[in-house]
PDB file of C-alpha atoms in Angstrom:
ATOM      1  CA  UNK A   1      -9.002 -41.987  82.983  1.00 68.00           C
ATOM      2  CA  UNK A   2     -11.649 -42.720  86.235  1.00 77.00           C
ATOM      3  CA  UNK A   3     -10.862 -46.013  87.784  1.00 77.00           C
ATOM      4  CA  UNK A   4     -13.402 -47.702  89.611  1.00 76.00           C
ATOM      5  CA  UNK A   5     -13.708 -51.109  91.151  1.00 76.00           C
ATOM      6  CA  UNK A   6     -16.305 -53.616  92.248  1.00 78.00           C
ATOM      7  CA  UNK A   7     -17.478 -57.452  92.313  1.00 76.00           C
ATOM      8  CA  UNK A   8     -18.692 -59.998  90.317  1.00 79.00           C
ATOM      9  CA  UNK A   9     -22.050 -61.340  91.347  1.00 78.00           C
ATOM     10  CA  UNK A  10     -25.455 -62.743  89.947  1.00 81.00           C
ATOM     11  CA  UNK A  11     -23.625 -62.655  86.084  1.00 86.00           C
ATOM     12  CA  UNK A  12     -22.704 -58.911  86.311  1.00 85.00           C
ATOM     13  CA  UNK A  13     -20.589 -56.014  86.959  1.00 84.00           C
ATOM     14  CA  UNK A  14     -21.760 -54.415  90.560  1.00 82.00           C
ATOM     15  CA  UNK A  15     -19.505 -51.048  90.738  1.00 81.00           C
ATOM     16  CA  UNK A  16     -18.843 -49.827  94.564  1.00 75.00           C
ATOM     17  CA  UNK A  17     -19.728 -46.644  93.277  1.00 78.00           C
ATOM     18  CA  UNK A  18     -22.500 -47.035  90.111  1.00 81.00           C
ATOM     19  CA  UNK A  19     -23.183 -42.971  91.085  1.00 82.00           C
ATOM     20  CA  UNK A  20     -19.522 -42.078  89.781  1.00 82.00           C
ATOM     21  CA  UNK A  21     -19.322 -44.457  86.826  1.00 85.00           C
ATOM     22  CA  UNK A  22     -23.180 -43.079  85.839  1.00 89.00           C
ATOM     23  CA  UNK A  23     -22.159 -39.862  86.020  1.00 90.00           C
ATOM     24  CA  UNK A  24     -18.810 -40.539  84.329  1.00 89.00           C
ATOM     25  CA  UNK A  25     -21.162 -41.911  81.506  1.00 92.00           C
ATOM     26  CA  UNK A  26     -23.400 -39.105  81.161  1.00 93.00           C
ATOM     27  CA  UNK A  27     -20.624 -36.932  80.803  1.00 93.00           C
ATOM     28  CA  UNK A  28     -19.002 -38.668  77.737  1.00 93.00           C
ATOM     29  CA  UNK A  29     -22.156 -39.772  75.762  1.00 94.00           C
ATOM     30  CA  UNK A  30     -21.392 -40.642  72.370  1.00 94.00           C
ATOM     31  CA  UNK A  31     -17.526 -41.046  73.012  1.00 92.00           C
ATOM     32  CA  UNK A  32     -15.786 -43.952  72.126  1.00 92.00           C
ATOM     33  CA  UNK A  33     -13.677 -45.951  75.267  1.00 87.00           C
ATOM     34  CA  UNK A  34     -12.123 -49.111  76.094  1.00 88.00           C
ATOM     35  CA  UNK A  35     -12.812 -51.017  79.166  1.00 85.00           C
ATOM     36  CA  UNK A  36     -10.380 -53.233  80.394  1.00 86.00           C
ATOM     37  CA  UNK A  37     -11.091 -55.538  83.552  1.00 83.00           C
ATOM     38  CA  UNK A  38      -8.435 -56.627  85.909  1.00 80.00           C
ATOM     39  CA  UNK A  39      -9.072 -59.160  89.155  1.00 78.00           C
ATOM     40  CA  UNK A  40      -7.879 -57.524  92.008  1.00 71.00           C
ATOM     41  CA  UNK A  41      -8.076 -59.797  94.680  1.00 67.00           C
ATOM     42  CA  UNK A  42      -9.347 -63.087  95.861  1.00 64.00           C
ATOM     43  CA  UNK A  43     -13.019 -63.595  96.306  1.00 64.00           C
ATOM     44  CA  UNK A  44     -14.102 -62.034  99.568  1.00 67.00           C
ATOM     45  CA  UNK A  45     -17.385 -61.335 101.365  1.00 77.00           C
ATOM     46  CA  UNK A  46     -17.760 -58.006 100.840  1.00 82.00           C
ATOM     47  CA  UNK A  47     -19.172 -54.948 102.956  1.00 89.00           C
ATOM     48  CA  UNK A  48     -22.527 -55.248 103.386  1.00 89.00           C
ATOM     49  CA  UNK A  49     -25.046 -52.449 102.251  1.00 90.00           C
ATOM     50  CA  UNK A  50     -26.425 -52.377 106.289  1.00 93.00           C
ATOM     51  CA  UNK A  51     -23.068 -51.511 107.215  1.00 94.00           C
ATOM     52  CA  UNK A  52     -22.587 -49.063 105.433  1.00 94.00           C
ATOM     53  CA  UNK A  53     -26.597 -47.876 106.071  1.00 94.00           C
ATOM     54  CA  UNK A  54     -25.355 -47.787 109.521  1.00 95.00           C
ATOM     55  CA  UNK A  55     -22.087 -45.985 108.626  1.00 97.00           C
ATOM     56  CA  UNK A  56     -23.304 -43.226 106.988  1.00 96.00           C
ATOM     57  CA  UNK A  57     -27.181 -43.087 107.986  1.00 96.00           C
ATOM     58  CA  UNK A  58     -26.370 -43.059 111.530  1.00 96.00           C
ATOM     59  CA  UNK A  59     -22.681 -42.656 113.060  1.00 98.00           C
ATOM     60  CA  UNK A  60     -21.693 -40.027 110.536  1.00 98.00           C
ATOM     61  CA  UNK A  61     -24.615 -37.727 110.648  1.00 98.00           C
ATOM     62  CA  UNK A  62     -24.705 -38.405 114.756  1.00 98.00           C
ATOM     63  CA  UNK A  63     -21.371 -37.714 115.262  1.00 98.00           C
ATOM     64  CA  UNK A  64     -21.159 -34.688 113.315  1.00 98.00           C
ATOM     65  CA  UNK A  65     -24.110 -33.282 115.091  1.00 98.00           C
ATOM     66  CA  UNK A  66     -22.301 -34.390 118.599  1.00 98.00           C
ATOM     67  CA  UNK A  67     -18.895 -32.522 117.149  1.00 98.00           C
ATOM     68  CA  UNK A  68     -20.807 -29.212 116.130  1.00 98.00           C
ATOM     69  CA  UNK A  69     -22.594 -29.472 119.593  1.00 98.00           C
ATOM     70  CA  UNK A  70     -18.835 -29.625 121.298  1.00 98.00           C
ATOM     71  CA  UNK A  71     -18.026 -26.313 119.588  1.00 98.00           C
ATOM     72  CA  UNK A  72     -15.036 -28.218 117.384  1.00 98.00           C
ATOM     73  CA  UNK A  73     -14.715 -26.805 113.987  1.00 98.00           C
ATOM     74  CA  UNK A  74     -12.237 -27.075 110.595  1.00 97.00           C
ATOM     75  CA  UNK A  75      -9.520 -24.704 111.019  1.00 96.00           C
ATOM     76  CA  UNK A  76      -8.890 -22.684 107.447  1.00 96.00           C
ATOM     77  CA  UNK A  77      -5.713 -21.228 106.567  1.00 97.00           C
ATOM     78  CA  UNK A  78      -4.827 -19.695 103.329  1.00 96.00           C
ATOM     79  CA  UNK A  79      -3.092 -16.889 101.962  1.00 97.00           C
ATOM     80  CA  UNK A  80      -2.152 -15.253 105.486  1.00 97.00           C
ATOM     81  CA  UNK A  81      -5.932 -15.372 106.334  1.00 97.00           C
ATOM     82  CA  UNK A  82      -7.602 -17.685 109.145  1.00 97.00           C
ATOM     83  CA  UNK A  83     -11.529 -18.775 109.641  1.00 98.00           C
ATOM     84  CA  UNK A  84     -13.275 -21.488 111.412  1.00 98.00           C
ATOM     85  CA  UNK A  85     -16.282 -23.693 110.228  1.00 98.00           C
ATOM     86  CA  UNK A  86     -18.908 -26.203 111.532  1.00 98.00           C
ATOM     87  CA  UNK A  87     -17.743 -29.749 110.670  1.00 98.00           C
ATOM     88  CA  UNK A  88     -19.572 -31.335 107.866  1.00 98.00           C
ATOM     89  CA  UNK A  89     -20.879 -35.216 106.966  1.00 98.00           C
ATOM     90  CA  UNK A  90     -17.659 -35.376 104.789  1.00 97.00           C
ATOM     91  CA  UNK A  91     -15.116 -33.724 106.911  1.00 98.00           C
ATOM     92  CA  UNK A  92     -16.786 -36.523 110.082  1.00 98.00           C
ATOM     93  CA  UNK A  93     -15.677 -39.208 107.785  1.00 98.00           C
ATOM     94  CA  UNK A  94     -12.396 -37.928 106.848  1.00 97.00           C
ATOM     95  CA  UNK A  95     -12.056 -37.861 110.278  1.00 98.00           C
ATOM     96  CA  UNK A  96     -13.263 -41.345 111.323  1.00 98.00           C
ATOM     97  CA  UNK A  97     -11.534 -42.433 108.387  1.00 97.00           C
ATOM     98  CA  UNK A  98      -7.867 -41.498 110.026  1.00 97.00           C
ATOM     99  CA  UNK A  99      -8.665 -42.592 113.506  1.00 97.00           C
ATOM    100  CA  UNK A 100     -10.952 -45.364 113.283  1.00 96.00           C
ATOM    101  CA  UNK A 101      -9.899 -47.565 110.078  1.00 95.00           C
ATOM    102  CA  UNK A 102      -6.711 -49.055 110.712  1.00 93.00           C
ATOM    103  CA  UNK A 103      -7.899 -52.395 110.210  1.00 92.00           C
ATOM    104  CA  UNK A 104      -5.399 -53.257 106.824  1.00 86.00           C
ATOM    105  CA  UNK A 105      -2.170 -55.492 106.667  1.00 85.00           C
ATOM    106  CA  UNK A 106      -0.172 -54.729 109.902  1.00 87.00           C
ATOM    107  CA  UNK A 107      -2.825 -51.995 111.096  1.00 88.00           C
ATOM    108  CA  UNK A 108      -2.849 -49.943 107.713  1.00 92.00           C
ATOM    109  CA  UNK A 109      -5.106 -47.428 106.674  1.00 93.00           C
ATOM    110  CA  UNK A 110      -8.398 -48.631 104.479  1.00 94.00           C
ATOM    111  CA  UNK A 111     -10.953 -46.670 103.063  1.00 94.00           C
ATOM    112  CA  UNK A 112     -14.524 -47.657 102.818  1.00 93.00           C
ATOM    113  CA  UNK A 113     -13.922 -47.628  99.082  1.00 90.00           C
ATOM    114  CA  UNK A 114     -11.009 -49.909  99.047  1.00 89.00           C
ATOM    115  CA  UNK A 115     -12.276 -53.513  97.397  1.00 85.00           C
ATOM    116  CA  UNK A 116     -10.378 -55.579 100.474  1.00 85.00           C
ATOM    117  CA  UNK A 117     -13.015 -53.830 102.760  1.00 89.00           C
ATOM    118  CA  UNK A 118     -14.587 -57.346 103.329  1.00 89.00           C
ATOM    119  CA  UNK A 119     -17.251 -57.971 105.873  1.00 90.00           C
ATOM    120  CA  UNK A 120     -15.024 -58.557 108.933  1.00 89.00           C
ATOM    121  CA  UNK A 121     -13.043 -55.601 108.065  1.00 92.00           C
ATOM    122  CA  UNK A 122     -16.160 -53.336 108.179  1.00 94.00           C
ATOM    123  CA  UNK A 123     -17.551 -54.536 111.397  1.00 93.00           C
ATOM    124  CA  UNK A 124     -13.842 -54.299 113.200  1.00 94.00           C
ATOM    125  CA  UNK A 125     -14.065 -49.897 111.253  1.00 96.00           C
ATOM    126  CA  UNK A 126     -17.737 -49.988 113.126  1.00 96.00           C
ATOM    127  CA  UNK A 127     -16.401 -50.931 116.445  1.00 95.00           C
ATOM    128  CA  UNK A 128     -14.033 -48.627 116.195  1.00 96.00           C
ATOM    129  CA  UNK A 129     -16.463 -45.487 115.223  1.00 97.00           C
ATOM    130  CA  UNK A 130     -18.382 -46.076 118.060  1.00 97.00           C
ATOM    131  CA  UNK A 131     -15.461 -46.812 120.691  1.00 97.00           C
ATOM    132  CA  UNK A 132     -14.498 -43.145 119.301  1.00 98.00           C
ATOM    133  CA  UNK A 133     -18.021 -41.818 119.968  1.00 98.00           C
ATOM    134  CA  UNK A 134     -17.817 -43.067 123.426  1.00 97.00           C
ATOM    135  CA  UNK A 135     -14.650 -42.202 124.801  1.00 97.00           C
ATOM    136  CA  UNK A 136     -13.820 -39.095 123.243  1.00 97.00           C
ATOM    137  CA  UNK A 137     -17.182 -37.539 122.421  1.00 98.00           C
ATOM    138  CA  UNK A 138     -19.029 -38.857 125.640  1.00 97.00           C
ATOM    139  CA  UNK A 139     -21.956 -39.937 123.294  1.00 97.00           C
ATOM    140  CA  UNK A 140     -24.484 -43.171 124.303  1.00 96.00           C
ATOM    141  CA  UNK A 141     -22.960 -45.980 123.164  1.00 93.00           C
ATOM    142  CA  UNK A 142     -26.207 -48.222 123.692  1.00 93.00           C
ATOM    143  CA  UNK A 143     -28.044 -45.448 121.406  1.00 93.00           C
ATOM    144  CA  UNK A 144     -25.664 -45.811 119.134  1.00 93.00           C
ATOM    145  CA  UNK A 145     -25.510 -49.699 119.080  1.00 90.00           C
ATOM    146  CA  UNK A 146     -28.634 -50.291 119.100  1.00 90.00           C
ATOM    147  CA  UNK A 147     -29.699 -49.244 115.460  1.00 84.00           C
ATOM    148  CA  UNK A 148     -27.244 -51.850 114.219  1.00 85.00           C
ATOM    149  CA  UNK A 149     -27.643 -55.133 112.378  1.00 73.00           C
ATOM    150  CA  UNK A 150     -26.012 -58.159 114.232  1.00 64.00           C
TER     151      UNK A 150
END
């Protein structure tokens, strides 16, 4: 069974990711289920939709543009054969998502998706993204900066 997580605010269920639990929907109309809710975690301020705007309006589709540009590509290896491909907005965040979001317990992992991603948390991923853009990809930092909300 699909597990999905969000917040309680205004009265109401707010899903991180309504899209998935939609779709999930669609997909079993007229099926029976039982929903159980669990409290996860203390109340938090939670990422805010202009971070993320930011996230993946701007630093992900800049930065795989600035990768592609650099001539890096996604190595494929399987079944004895090898190819190369252009980096994609998914594979960029898989990648930012290793480097640039250690901002857990003790310097752990987080996802975007993960419901401790608090407000803080997001800004300290952001910082990180664009210290990544800078020094390794020689990209404008100010450019970069200044599209986001302070």
């Amino acid at each position: 069974m699909p597990e999905y997580t969000g917040i309680i605010k205004d009265s109401a269920l707010k899903c991180t990711r309504p899209d998935l639990l939609e779709k999930w929907i669609g997909k079993n109309e007229g099926l029976w289920f039982r929903l159980t809710l669990k409290l996860i975690n203390e109340k938090v301020d939670p990422k805010s939709a202009e971070q993320l705007g930011f996230y993946w309006g701007l630093l992900v589709p800049e930065i795989t543009e600035q990768l592609n540009a650099d001539g890096l590509t996604i190595p494929i290896r399987a079944f004895g054969a090898e190819a190369e491909r252009p980096y994609f907005k998914d594979d960029t965040h898989e990648l930012l998502t290793q480097l640039c979001n250690l901002v857990g317990k003790n310097g752990a992992l987080m996802r975007l998706s993960d419901p401790n991603m608090d407000v803080h948390r997001m800004s300290m991923v952001l910082d990180n993204v664009i210290k990544f853009a800078v020094g390794s990809l020689h990209m404008n930092g100010e450019k970069l900066e200044a599209w986001r909300t302070k």
